[in-house]
């Protein structure tokens, strides 16, 4: 089955100025995962930075998280495929995939958050085909192997390795963390910094970890040495960003999709440079017309400054602006970039410059 | 499908995973020689080795019993010293006794020759089938006599299936007869061929000639140190020869440290003969599955390499003439994805190729993409990509075309919405 391809008539466009590749690029977990499983444009953008940077590295905890999330996710789905009966007998893919979904345990790495995304892609690829369980199992195991081998290690920085991550939060060192424990460099030697950063995230509103940290801040403050490590080991998900944040060496640029790191940077390491994983922007795009969805008789002319598959940045013409646009307004955008018109939503504005978010997947622009 | 016991039993290369059949030497005749006198054993072996024979040499009746029990199908003749225990004891007829025991147990065996200075009058008077006497006083005639009886034996048309133990058998090393016999009885009740052996040196002598077996070593008092030594020897033999032995240590809980130090494949705490037997049978099943899997590797590799070469040809054809389309190579890749026992590197390359072929669809792929596909197929054709730089290939492929990747995760997945 061929993937959807959007046939577009568009104005000539050129690639927007690429971000300057840093001397040292640190790949955080989201960057590592998106480099393997993200959209083609995202993969390309990350690879360009990787290839152009002076050196590339990551951390022990990033590698641990990556394996716990992506590699084990693939393994869980492949195992569910392994449970299908009659491995050599071909069947409609949709029927088999439903069984795979049913074979998945209630809790598994990556969990039900990741599966719907894989589900959509697998249906797109195999819909209408007859496949055998063996074929499906080998395919998924192959993708899992790709994930395993696709992890970029480069320079591996380690201030987090510890038995608590693999022993369910139990530390075998006694009475305090031993020489082999690197996590103590983050949580014992830099305890004050670590706890301060926990407080920052707890107070934030835009971090997924905030809720847990807020509820457990006092426990973190009260735990010392080995007890603190064990507490973290029992709850790796909400503390992962904090651990990684302090693993990034000075002078390195952190590449991530997780905007929580920006919050941490602003509060604790202002000199840390962060690149957010995002779609590349294309420059130009010519003229466009914007109409409010509620009153399409009115129209405002604008110039497309740059755009991605998901949003368009425009500058309204000063003259003849018949209406005002505010954040959240729903509009219809007519431009040569895409086929026909597109419905969008004003994401934010700055004077005459607006970013209009496009809800539809127009990957092939 | 396990290796036929008609293979050269002393040649580890013929076990699963060994070289292709064409690489085997032409088969020489195999003769087992058992003599407790090392000098006589060596001399006799030299007589035979200088001709068309290969020899299997053991120095005890117990070792000879093991080899005959499990590998008689691969032997052409069995040469036993008449007195395998004490040469100067006129009452020692252990060679004869062993021959009679084996014939009684298995019914039909390769010709057995008693090669001795002393002829047993009871034997000659009884004239048992299948046992021939050759005097050591005319030792230079032994090779000719053995050759002769082998010819006669082949012409006899009475050859039935020899002792056949569906591998792997269980061999119990325990110097406490009662316990070993009870365990053997229980295993036999469950249809497992089990033999006991009290002599570690006999086991060590016979082990190179035995099929992949499970060795059960009792580590309890009286056998402890010797048992640990037996485990070590068997593991050394396994590493050196590549034979897939399975070594189980059986002992009381108080011996767990010694067992751990010996590092057998499994340590079982003794319970009762019945429970121990069931535990061993469970482990044996796993061992058999692993043997089966190893045995399947060779034919699957032969199959795979043929199809991977075909895949290369198909892709080159598309490269030269894009009108052919990718349907044929895609079908070949799908065929490969349907095989069991694929290596991880194979799975990676095949799934990447398949993803690319699906993405290309009717539109076809550009020359660069096809070159990368051919490179991937070439890696597969080279020992199933076992030693290939698959990672390097995939990085280049992904940078050239996103079609090689399974792109399923939107970056917004990681954006947190409170």
XYZ file of C-alpha atoms in Angstrom:
783
model
C 0.000 0.000 0.000
C 1.380 3.382 -0.898
C 1.511 6.053 1.749
C -0.659 9.125 1.304
C 1.037 11.712 -0.822
C -0.355 15.201 -0.970
C -0.081 16.571 -4.455
C 0.511 20.225 -3.885
C 0.763 23.250 -5.960
C 2.974 25.512 -4.119
C 5.086 28.488 -4.457
C 8.766 27.769 -4.651
C 10.099 27.316 -1.196
C 13.494 26.834 0.225
C 14.653 25.276 3.389
C 14.751 27.734 6.222
C 18.109 28.514 7.678
C 19.219 25.427 9.557
C 20.041 25.627 13.171
C 23.711 25.858 13.762
C 25.007 22.496 14.798
C 26.668 22.752 18.190
C 30.164 21.687 19.100
C 28.709 19.082 21.438
C 25.207 17.681 21.091
C 23.539 15.763 23.922
C 20.642 13.562 22.860
C 17.909 13.276 25.434
C 15.485 10.341 25.449
C 12.773 11.992 23.366
C 15.341 12.928 20.726
C 16.698 9.367 20.627
C 13.200 7.921 20.290
C 12.056 10.382 17.644
C 15.220 9.767 15.646
C 14.070 6.156 15.250
C 10.288 6.351 15.219
C 9.489 9.988 14.440
C 8.175 11.381 11.183
C 10.602 11.554 8.249
C 11.062 15.286 8.628
C 11.811 14.984 12.326
C 14.261 12.139 11.742
C 16.000 14.140 9.056
C 16.300 17.193 11.279
C 17.781 15.229 14.153
C 20.202 13.383 11.880
C 21.379 16.654 10.367
C 22.249 17.958 13.791
C 23.919 14.670 14.718
C 25.982 14.622 11.550
C 26.996 18.266 11.713
C 27.815 18.501 15.403
C 31.387 18.351 16.586
C 30.608 15.474 18.883
C 27.514 13.647 20.058
C 26.728 12.052 23.366
C 24.061 10.999 25.761
C 23.781 9.634 29.272
C 23.372 6.382 31.103
C 19.876 7.268 32.220
C 18.830 8.240 28.707
C 19.969 4.833 27.529
C 18.113 3.168 30.396
C 14.915 5.121 29.670
C 15.185 4.448 25.946
C 15.429 0.714 26.520
C 12.665 0.747 29.098
C 10.342 2.645 26.779
C 10.993 1.993 23.108
C 12.957 -1.250 22.986
C 10.782 -3.005 25.532
C 7.645 -1.636 23.894
C 8.552 -3.312 20.638
C 9.463 -6.450 22.559
C 6.062 -6.492 24.272
C 4.185 -6.118 21.004
C 6.363 -8.748 19.315
C 5.697 -11.092 22.229
C 1.964 -10.508 21.802
C 2.389 -11.458 18.137
C 4.355 -14.519 19.195
C 1.297 -15.735 21.084
C -0.785 -15.949 17.907
C -1.598 -19.548 16.988
C -0.714 -21.227 13.706
C 2.356 -19.169 12.858
C 2.454 -20.249 9.236
C -1.200 -19.646 8.404
C -2.031 -16.373 6.692
C -5.020 -14.336 7.791
C -6.407 -10.844 7.241
C -4.088 -8.397 8.948
C -6.868 -6.501 10.711
C -8.135 -9.657 12.390
C -4.679 -10.672 13.494
C -3.760 -7.232 14.747
C -6.865 -7.145 16.915
C -5.682 -10.366 18.513
C -2.248 -8.891 19.056
C -3.825 -5.923 20.810
C -5.825 -8.338 22.928
C -2.714 -10.324 23.830
C -0.929 -7.303 25.231
C -0.800 -7.265 29.026
C -2.549 -4.567 30.931
C 0.719 -2.894 31.866
C 3.748 -2.984 29.626
C 6.611 -0.671 28.695
C 5.427 2.260 26.645
C 1.999 1.080 27.553
C -1.313 2.031 26.037
C 0.055 5.526 25.301
C 2.331 4.351 22.506
C 0.264 1.552 21.081
C -2.450 3.672 19.378
C 0.241 5.412 17.342
C 1.825 2.166 16.221
C -1.633 0.780 15.622
C -2.444 3.566 13.192
C 0.762 3.121 11.246
C 0.531 -0.661 11.067
C -3.016 -0.459 9.783
C -1.943 2.078 7.208
C 0.769 -0.252 5.960
C -0.924 -3.629 6.090
C -4.626 -2.905 5.746
C -6.268 -5.324 3.354
C -3.278 -7.665 3.254
C -3.130 -11.266 4.347
C -0.121 -11.959 6.545
C 1.042 -14.814 8.724
C 1.750 -14.516 12.442
C 5.368 -15.478 11.754
C 5.749 -12.661 9.253
C 4.225 -10.183 11.675
C 6.344 -11.397 14.556
C 9.582 -11.216 12.551
C 8.656 -7.781 11.263
C 8.053 -6.430 14.745
C 11.191 -8.046 16.112
C 13.107 -6.507 13.242
C 11.801 -3.070 14.132
C 12.695 -3.761 17.748
C 16.224 -4.663 16.710
C 16.367 -1.445 14.706
C 15.417 0.440 17.853
C 18.050 -1.375 19.873
C 20.804 -0.786 17.370
C 19.667 2.715 16.517
C 20.509 4.197 19.885
C 23.327 6.713 19.532
C 25.727 6.462 22.421
C 28.699 8.584 21.360
C 30.152 9.962 24.568
C 28.248 8.347 27.388
C 27.974 10.487 30.483
C 27.061 8.692 33.631
C 25.877 10.265 36.823
C 22.923 8.000 37.254
C 23.780 4.315 37.034
C 22.661 2.483 40.139
C 21.131 -0.805 41.080
C 17.937 0.902 42.223
C 16.798 1.300 38.646
C 16.892 -2.424 37.956
C 16.116 -3.815 41.409
C 12.736 -2.141 41.807
C 14.140 0.598 43.983
C 16.200 -1.648 46.193
C 19.806 -0.700 46.841
C 22.163 -3.527 47.755
C 24.845 -1.167 48.969
C 25.092 -1.028 52.716
C 25.017 1.205 54.632
C 25.451 3.870 51.958
C 25.900 3.824 48.163
C 29.123 2.106 47.191
C 31.851 3.119 44.789
C 30.092 1.646 41.763
C 27.043 3.835 42.259
C 27.125 6.875 39.996
C 23.695 8.138 40.973
C 25.148 9.409 44.190
C 27.024 12.032 42.179
C 23.661 13.545 41.333
C 21.608 12.855 44.435
C 24.155 12.869 47.221
C 27.046 15.060 46.113
C 24.626 17.542 44.487
C 21.688 16.871 46.718
C 20.784 20.527 47.189
C 20.737 21.219 43.438
C 18.790 18.065 42.769
C 16.112 18.836 45.335
C 15.906 22.431 44.199
C 15.236 21.269 40.660
C 12.590 18.899 41.979
C 10.934 21.890 43.602
C 11.065 23.817 40.312
C 9.266 21.094 38.404
C 6.801 20.588 41.233
C 5.810 24.239 40.950
C 5.606 24.221 37.157
C 2.368 23.776 35.253
C 3.738 22.544 31.970
C 5.529 19.401 33.115
C 3.944 15.987 33.228
C 6.016 15.208 36.340
C 4.744 18.173 38.324
C 1.833 16.432 39.959
C 3.833 13.588 41.438
C 6.701 15.799 42.504
C 4.352 18.215 44.181
C 2.739 15.397 46.102
C 6.063 13.857 47.138
C 8.377 16.810 47.599
C 8.476 16.463 51.353
C 9.368 12.771 51.068
C 12.219 13.695 48.764
C 13.478 16.357 51.143
C 13.308 13.959 54.064
C 15.182 11.119 52.364
C 18.951 11.122 52.630
C 21.683 9.110 50.923
C 20.680 5.557 50.175
C 17.073 6.236 51.187
C 16.797 8.994 48.575
C 18.233 6.751 45.876
C 15.779 4.015 46.752
C 12.878 6.452 46.644
C 13.923 7.573 43.180
C 14.414 3.968 42.065
C 10.839 3.161 43.027
C 9.521 6.065 40.913
C 11.743 6.452 37.862
C 9.138 8.076 35.599
C 8.590 11.374 37.426
C 12.267 11.892 38.303
C 13.863 10.973 34.979
C 14.046 14.528 33.631
C 15.692 15.728 36.827
C 18.340 13.019 36.687
C 19.098 13.649 33.021
C 19.176 17.408 33.522
C 22.078 17.068 35.927
C 23.831 14.521 33.718
C 24.200 16.949 30.812
C 27.783 18.190 30.972
C 28.547 21.899 30.870
C 29.175 23.177 27.392
C 26.881 20.671 25.679
C 23.677 21.519 23.833
C 20.704 19.447 24.897
C 18.410 18.212 22.113
C 14.976 17.280 23.395
C 11.270 17.549 22.712
C 10.493 17.847 26.393
C 9.920 21.489 27.203
C 10.307 20.817 30.903
C 14.046 21.069 30.405
C 13.653 24.719 29.444
C 11.946 25.365 32.749
C 14.786 23.662 34.576
C 17.382 25.530 32.562
C 15.849 28.908 33.329
C 15.869 28.169 37.047
C 19.142 26.330 37.538
C 21.537 26.359 34.562
C 21.006 29.460 32.522
C 24.016 28.770 30.351
C 22.741 25.410 29.221
C 21.718 25.605 25.595
C 18.643 23.651 24.535
C 17.427 22.773 21.069
C 13.831 21.614 20.840
C 13.112 18.801 18.392
C 10.775 20.331 15.857
C 9.768 20.119 12.268
C 12.044 21.983 9.874
C 10.632 25.214 8.619
C 10.428 26.056 4.967
C 10.878 29.666 3.941
C 8.693 31.629 1.663
C 5.425 30.390 0.285
C 4.080 33.507 -1.334
C 0.783 35.178 -0.604
C -2.213 33.821 1.191
C -5.713 34.806 2.222
C -7.178 34.353 5.674
C -10.876 34.237 6.377
C -12.598 33.829 9.750
C -14.424 30.550 9.842
C -17.514 32.277 11.181
C -17.657 34.876 8.420
C -16.005 33.774 5.244
C -17.166 36.849 3.364
C -14.374 38.731 5.014
C -10.796 38.160 3.960
C -7.397 39.467 4.937
C -4.347 39.227 2.744
C -1.092 38.064 4.232
C 2.387 36.893 3.308
C 3.632 33.454 4.283
C 6.896 33.926 6.119
C 7.675 30.259 6.721
C 5.833 27.051 7.433
C 6.022 23.389 8.381
C 3.693 20.515 7.778
C 1.744 21.618 10.813
C 1.725 25.369 11.018
C 2.115 28.490 8.964
C 3.647 31.766 10.075
C 2.082 34.748 8.278
C 2.342 38.508 8.336
C -0.873 40.397 7.702
C -0.740 43.225 5.213
C -1.102 46.501 6.989
C -3.605 47.963 4.566
C -7.111 46.659 4.313
C -7.275 44.555 7.427
C -10.977 43.999 7.801
C -10.923 42.109 11.103
C -8.758 41.348 14.068
C -7.409 37.949 14.800
C -6.903 36.648 18.299
C -5.382 33.502 19.711
C -7.789 30.621 19.447
C -9.694 32.049 16.464
C -10.542 29.487 13.854
C -9.716 30.549 10.319
C -9.616 29.271 6.772
C -6.303 29.643 5.016
C -5.978 29.777 1.251
C -2.462 29.430 -0.048
C -0.527 27.781 -2.847
C 1.416 25.739 -0.314
C -1.334 23.189 0.213
C -4.007 21.676 -1.904
C -7.103 23.803 -1.631
C -7.996 25.538 1.622
C -7.051 24.547 5.104
C -8.839 25.113 8.364
C -6.610 26.224 11.158
C -6.441 27.865 14.531
C -4.500 30.947 15.506
C -1.850 29.651 17.890
C -0.324 32.953 18.874
C 0.221 36.411 17.529
C 2.820 39.083 17.779
C 1.578 42.313 16.276
C 0.945 41.533 12.624
C 2.633 38.121 12.688
C 0.477 35.092 13.381
C 1.106 31.415 13.670
C -1.782 29.359 12.397
C -1.821 25.764 13.489
C -3.101 23.254 10.973
C -4.788 20.256 12.597
C -4.584 17.993 9.570
C -1.570 15.790 8.850
C -0.118 17.315 5.712
C 3.255 15.669 5.988
C 4.108 15.707 2.326
C 4.056 19.378 1.606
C 16.064 -33.964 13.233
C 19.240 -34.915 15.005
C 22.473 -35.929 13.456
C 22.475 -39.502 12.313
C 24.474 -41.773 14.457
C 25.980 -43.140 11.301
C 28.131 -40.062 11.212
C 31.678 -40.274 12.408
C 31.115 -40.204 16.093
C 34.515 -38.847 16.939
C 34.185 -35.919 14.563
C 32.499 -32.977 16.214
C 32.167 -31.253 12.846
C 29.341 -33.548 11.921
C 27.180 -32.355 14.759
C 24.563 -29.679 14.120
C 26.133 -26.490 12.954
C 29.099 -28.227 11.401
C 30.359 -27.757 7.877
C 28.464 -28.636 4.741
C 28.206 -32.354 3.853
C 30.567 -31.867 0.931
C 33.274 -30.816 3.334
C 33.244 -34.151 5.228
C 35.997 -36.652 4.705
C 35.107 -39.926 2.975
C 33.955 -42.335 5.653
C 36.572 -44.704 7.062
C 35.684 -47.836 8.948
C 35.339 -47.356 12.664
C 36.449 -49.884 15.254
C 36.098 -49.687 19.017
C 39.086 -51.114 20.890
C 38.860 -51.735 24.635
C 41.941 -52.866 26.554
C 42.898 -52.090 30.127
C 46.598 -52.286 29.191
C 47.573 -48.927 27.757
C 50.491 -50.293 25.781
C 48.382 -52.977 24.140
C 45.650 -50.453 23.504
C 48.019 -48.094 21.761
C 49.660 -50.819 19.756
C 46.368 -52.243 18.571
C 45.172 -48.793 17.631
C 48.299 -48.198 15.605
C 47.746 -51.433 13.676
C 44.314 -50.232 12.625
C 45.042 -46.558 12.078
C 47.686 -47.449 9.579
C 45.002 -48.897 7.319
C 41.461 -47.891 6.376
C 40.268 -47.797 9.972
C 39.662 -45.081 12.496
C 39.741 -46.222 16.103
C 37.848 -45.385 19.264
C 39.971 -46.460 22.219
C 38.808 -46.976 25.803
C 40.517 -48.688 28.698
C 37.630 -50.061 30.742
C 34.581 -52.223 30.386
C 32.397 -49.419 31.680
C 33.593 -46.978 29.070
C 33.177 -49.583 26.372
C 29.635 -50.240 27.582
C 28.754 -46.569 27.234
C 30.171 -46.266 23.763
C 28.487 -49.455 22.538
C 25.165 -48.488 24.111
C 24.954 -45.145 22.385
C 27.152 -45.300 19.333
C 27.161 -48.881 18.084
C 25.398 -47.793 14.884
C 28.471 -45.803 13.955
C 30.861 -48.722 14.586
C 31.893 -51.358 12.110
C 33.520 -53.643 14.644
C 34.127 -53.960 18.369
C 37.440 -55.321 19.619
C 37.527 -56.217 23.318
C 40.346 -57.515 25.439
C 39.262 -60.731 27.134
C 40.393 -59.549 30.565
C 39.438 -55.911 30.968
C 40.004 -55.790 34.730
C 42.970 -57.909 35.780
C 45.172 -59.450 33.168
C 46.687 -62.014 35.517
C 43.406 -63.209 36.937
C 42.292 -66.344 35.152
C 38.794 -65.748 36.452
C 38.565 -62.398 34.721
C 36.426 -62.848 31.627
C 35.091 -59.316 31.714
C 35.541 -58.797 27.983
C 33.454 -61.843 27.200
C 30.897 -60.864 29.794
C 30.564 -57.432 28.299
C 30.129 -58.868 24.815
C 27.471 -61.286 25.988
C 25.712 -58.566 27.950
C 25.599 -56.199 24.990
C 24.381 -58.891 22.614
C 21.706 -59.938 25.062
C 20.602 -56.341 25.501
C 20.576 -55.215 21.902
C 20.242 -58.441 19.943
C 22.265 -57.325 17.005
C 25.526 -55.456 16.981
C 28.552 -55.002 14.771
C 30.886 -58.005 14.959
C 32.562 -58.377 18.334
C 36.102 -59.672 18.435
C 37.740 -60.806 21.632
C 41.404 -59.965 21.173
C 43.279 -61.684 23.947
C 46.077 -64.000 24.938
C 43.598 -66.121 26.752
C 40.693 -67.872 25.093
C 37.721 -68.491 27.299
C 36.845 -72.151 27.107
C 33.233 -71.478 27.937
C 33.016 -69.169 24.948
C 34.585 -71.523 22.490
C 32.473 -74.360 23.739
C 29.344 -72.262 23.526
C 30.238 -70.674 20.166
C 28.099 -67.583 20.634
C 26.895 -65.692 17.623
C 28.667 -62.464 16.890
C 31.714 -63.088 19.123
C 34.947 -64.135 17.483
C 38.277 -64.848 19.137
C 41.584 -63.616 17.780
C 44.724 -64.406 19.685
C 47.116 -61.657 20.621
C 49.899 -64.079 19.854
C 49.141 -63.397 16.212
C 48.390 -59.778 16.689
C 49.529 -58.864 13.205
C 46.504 -60.733 11.898
C 43.954 -58.704 13.827
C 43.318 -56.129 11.116
C 42.791 -58.771 8.436
C 40.481 -60.766 10.691
C 38.415 -57.731 11.571
C 38.156 -56.756 7.940
C 37.022 -60.274 7.129
C 34.313 -60.431 9.742
C 33.023 -57.020 8.746
C 32.600 -58.294 5.186
C 30.828 -61.419 6.376
C 28.657 -59.393 8.667
C 27.545 -57.133 5.849
C 26.682 -60.103 3.709
C 24.674 -61.766 6.397
C 21.561 -59.699 5.592
C 20.508 -60.104 9.116
C 21.331 -56.557 10.020
C 18.533 -55.078 12.035
C 18.481 -51.705 13.610
C 21.193 -51.534 16.216
C 20.819 -49.927 19.567
C 19.000 -46.739 18.917
C 18.482 -44.214 21.665
C 16.578 -41.191 20.458
C 19.000 -38.613 21.702
C 19.645 -37.252 24.103
C 20.128 -40.047 26.638
C 20.747 -39.486 30.313
C 23.930 -40.733 31.898
C 24.000 -40.724 35.686
C 27.344 -40.480 37.416
C 26.926 -41.604 40.998
C 29.020 -43.879 43.134
C 26.035 -44.809 45.262
C 24.510 -47.651 43.311
C 21.156 -47.720 45.003
C 20.379 -44.063 44.449
C 21.626 -44.149 40.873
C 19.587 -47.253 40.077
C 16.426 -45.782 41.566
C 16.814 -42.649 39.493
C 17.535 -44.718 36.406
C 14.406 -46.802 37.012
C 12.238 -43.715 37.333
C 13.633 -42.171 34.183
C 13.082 -45.424 32.328
C 9.481 -45.488 33.531
C 9.022 -42.160 31.764
C 10.503 -43.515 28.553
C 13.936 -41.974 28.944
C 16.990 -44.032 28.108
C 19.205 -43.752 31.148
C 22.443 -45.437 32.092
C 24.440 -45.313 35.275
C 28.155 -44.975 35.537
C 30.185 -45.134 38.749
C 33.564 -44.500 37.257
C 34.479 -40.961 36.317
C 37.503 -42.024 34.283
C 35.341 -44.365 32.189
C 32.899 -41.531 31.609
C 35.689 -39.192 30.594
C 36.994 -41.779 28.137
C 33.615 -42.442 26.573
C 32.235 -38.897 26.549
C 33.920 -37.802 23.289
C 32.117 -40.622 21.496
C 28.664 -40.176 22.953
C 25.801 -38.317 21.333
C 24.574 -35.074 22.890
C 23.564 -36.322 26.286
C 22.424 -35.050 29.604
C 24.969 -35.932 32.249
C 23.596 -36.044 35.779
C 26.380 -35.693 38.280
C 25.690 -36.490 41.905
C 27.694 -34.183 44.105
C 26.834 -35.676 47.469
C 29.248 -37.138 49.971
C 31.652 -39.633 48.511
C 31.261 -38.229 45.037
C 31.546 -34.532 45.759
C 35.050 -33.660 44.668
C 35.073 -36.233 41.899
C 31.663 -35.005 40.800
C 32.841 -31.420 40.596
C 35.830 -32.609 38.622
C 33.494 -34.533 36.314
C 31.467 -31.392 35.679
C 34.584 -29.429 34.939
C 35.893 -32.100 32.560
C 32.613 -32.376 30.705
C 32.379 -28.631 30.270
C 35.952 -28.496 29.016
C 35.144 -31.249 26.563
C 32.041 -29.402 25.467
C 33.949 -26.194 24.861
C 36.756 -27.946 23.028
C 34.614 -30.185 20.846
C 31.485 -28.102 20.413
C 29.342 -31.056 21.473
C 26.119 -29.863 23.058
C 26.230 -31.772 26.330
C 23.899 -30.734 29.103
C 25.356 -31.093 32.564
C 23.060 -31.263 35.575
C 24.352 -31.337 39.139
C 22.258 -33.197 41.688
C 22.920 -32.753 45.379
C 21.503 -31.924 48.765
C 20.958 -28.299 49.604
C 24.073 -28.277 51.767
C 26.129 -28.903 48.622
C 24.733 -25.852 46.859
C 27.943 -23.889 47.197
C 30.025 -26.690 45.708
C 27.453 -27.022 42.947
C 27.562 -23.302 42.234
C 31.335 -23.406 42.099
C 31.201 -26.311 39.648
C 28.900 -24.203 37.442
C 26.835 -26.980 35.927
C 24.072 -25.981 33.519
C 21.558 -26.561 36.285
C 21.723 -27.414 39.962
C 18.880 -29.501 41.320
C 18.308 -29.995 44.993
C 17.588 -33.662 45.605
C 14.089 -34.536 46.662
C 13.052 -38.078 45.775
C 13.853 -40.298 42.805
C 10.446 -39.541 41.289
C 10.663 -35.797 41.719
C 14.287 -35.694 40.586
C 13.375 -37.704 37.498
C 10.550 -35.328 36.597
C 12.796 -32.320 37.055
C 15.479 -33.881 34.883
C 12.939 -34.761 32.198
C 11.772 -31.140 32.111
C 15.350 -29.975 31.676
C 15.927 -32.660 29.097
C 12.997 -31.355 27.072
C 14.573 -27.932 26.973
C 17.885 -29.479 25.958
C 16.184 -31.375 23.146
C 14.487 -28.230 21.912
C 17.825 -26.457 21.786
C 19.366 -29.374 19.917
C 16.480 -29.326 17.457
C 16.883 -25.635 16.950
C 20.610 -26.013 16.344
C 19.907 -28.851 13.931
C 17.496 -26.668 11.987
C 20.106 -23.964 11.526
C 21.981 -25.704 8.738
C 19.083 -26.431 6.361
C 17.594 -23.021 7.068
C 20.882 -21.358 6.225
C 21.056 -23.293 2.969
C 17.498 -22.265 2.163
C 18.065 -18.652 3.156
C 21.249 -18.158 1.178
C 19.587 -19.447 -1.973
C 16.706 -17.036 -1.650
C 18.886 -14.110 -0.706
C 20.909 -14.639 -3.854
C 17.637 -14.645 -5.784
C 16.646 -11.404 -4.042
C 19.861 -9.772 -5.205
C 19.171 -10.902 -8.738
C 15.617 -9.570 -8.614
C 16.704 -6.200 -7.261
C 19.426 -5.857 -9.875
C 16.832 -6.580 -12.496
C 14.665 -3.764 -11.165
C 17.692 -1.491 -11.048
C 18.377 -2.119 -14.709
C 14.775 -2.047 -15.758
C 12.499 -0.154 -13.349
C 9.443 -1.289 -15.275
C 9.768 -4.642 -13.550
C 8.555 -3.139 -10.313
C 9.243 -4.349 -6.810
C 6.540 -6.998 -6.568
C 8.906 -9.938 -7.022
C 11.565 -8.785 -4.527
C 8.826 -7.855 -2.046
C 7.428 -11.355 -2.334
C 10.876 -12.806 -1.690
C 11.331 -10.643 1.369
C 7.942 -11.742 2.646
C 8.900 -15.343 2.111
C 11.978 -14.812 4.263
C 9.976 -13.041 6.946
C 7.912 -16.211 7.167
C 10.827 -18.366 8.258
C 11.357 -19.319 11.856
C 14.706 -18.896 13.612
C 15.693 -15.663 11.905
C 18.700 -13.955 13.433
C 18.142 -10.433 14.835
C 20.257 -8.859 12.093
C 18.238 -10.709 9.481
C 14.987 -9.488 10.993
C 16.298 -5.940 10.984
C 17.412 -5.965 7.356
C 14.335 -7.803 6.091
C 11.885 -5.558 7.917
C 13.711 -2.457 6.662
C 13.671 -3.739 3.084
C 10.012 -4.637 3.356
C 9.076 -1.244 4.769
C 10.906 0.427 1.910
C 9.225 -1.765 -0.698
C 5.802 -1.016 0.731
C 6.587 2.707 0.775
C 7.838 2.657 -2.792
C 4.656 0.952 -3.947
C 3.775 1.314 -7.562
C 5.856 4.425 -7.862
C 9.067 2.476 -7.589
C 12.283 3.460 -5.935
C 15.120 5.657 -7.136
C 18.499 4.247 -8.087
C 20.109 5.165 -4.789
C 17.377 3.419 -2.836
C 17.699 0.328 -4.993
C 21.455 0.286 -4.494
C 20.885 0.326 -0.765
C 18.365 -2.496 -1.073
C 20.889 -4.520 -3.064
C 23.489 -3.826 -0.424
C 21.100 -5.030 2.277
C 20.299 -8.175 0.335
C 24.013 -8.783 -0.187
C 24.578 -8.618 3.544
C 21.864 -11.219 3.977
C 23.450 -13.440 1.351
C 26.702 -13.275 3.279
C 26.044 -15.702 6.141
C 22.671 -14.123 6.870
C 24.199 -10.790 7.839
C 25.772 -12.371 10.895
C 28.994 -10.371 10.724
C 27.762 -7.485 8.598
C 27.776 -3.851 9.611
C 24.014 -3.788 9.664
C 23.889 -0.729 11.841
C 26.071 1.271 9.445
C 23.968 0.187 6.502
C 20.748 1.146 8.214
C 22.049 4.596 9.177
C 22.975 5.291 5.559
C 19.715 3.851 4.294
C 17.603 5.929 6.671
C 19.408 9.102 5.702
C 18.873 8.388 2.036
C 15.224 7.425 2.278
C 12.726 7.576 5.091
C 11.009 4.633 3.427
C 13.346 2.263 5.255
C 12.015 3.366 8.603
C 8.752 2.766 10.380
C 7.775 6.338 11.166
C 4.857 6.121 13.543
C 5.374 8.564 16.356
C 4.341 12.184 16.119
C 6.674 14.524 17.989
C 3.627 16.055 19.669
C 3.273 12.790 21.596
C 5.842 14.200 24.003
C 4.106 17.565 24.404
C 2.396 17.786 27.733
C -1.054 19.328 27.840
C -2.114 20.053 31.414
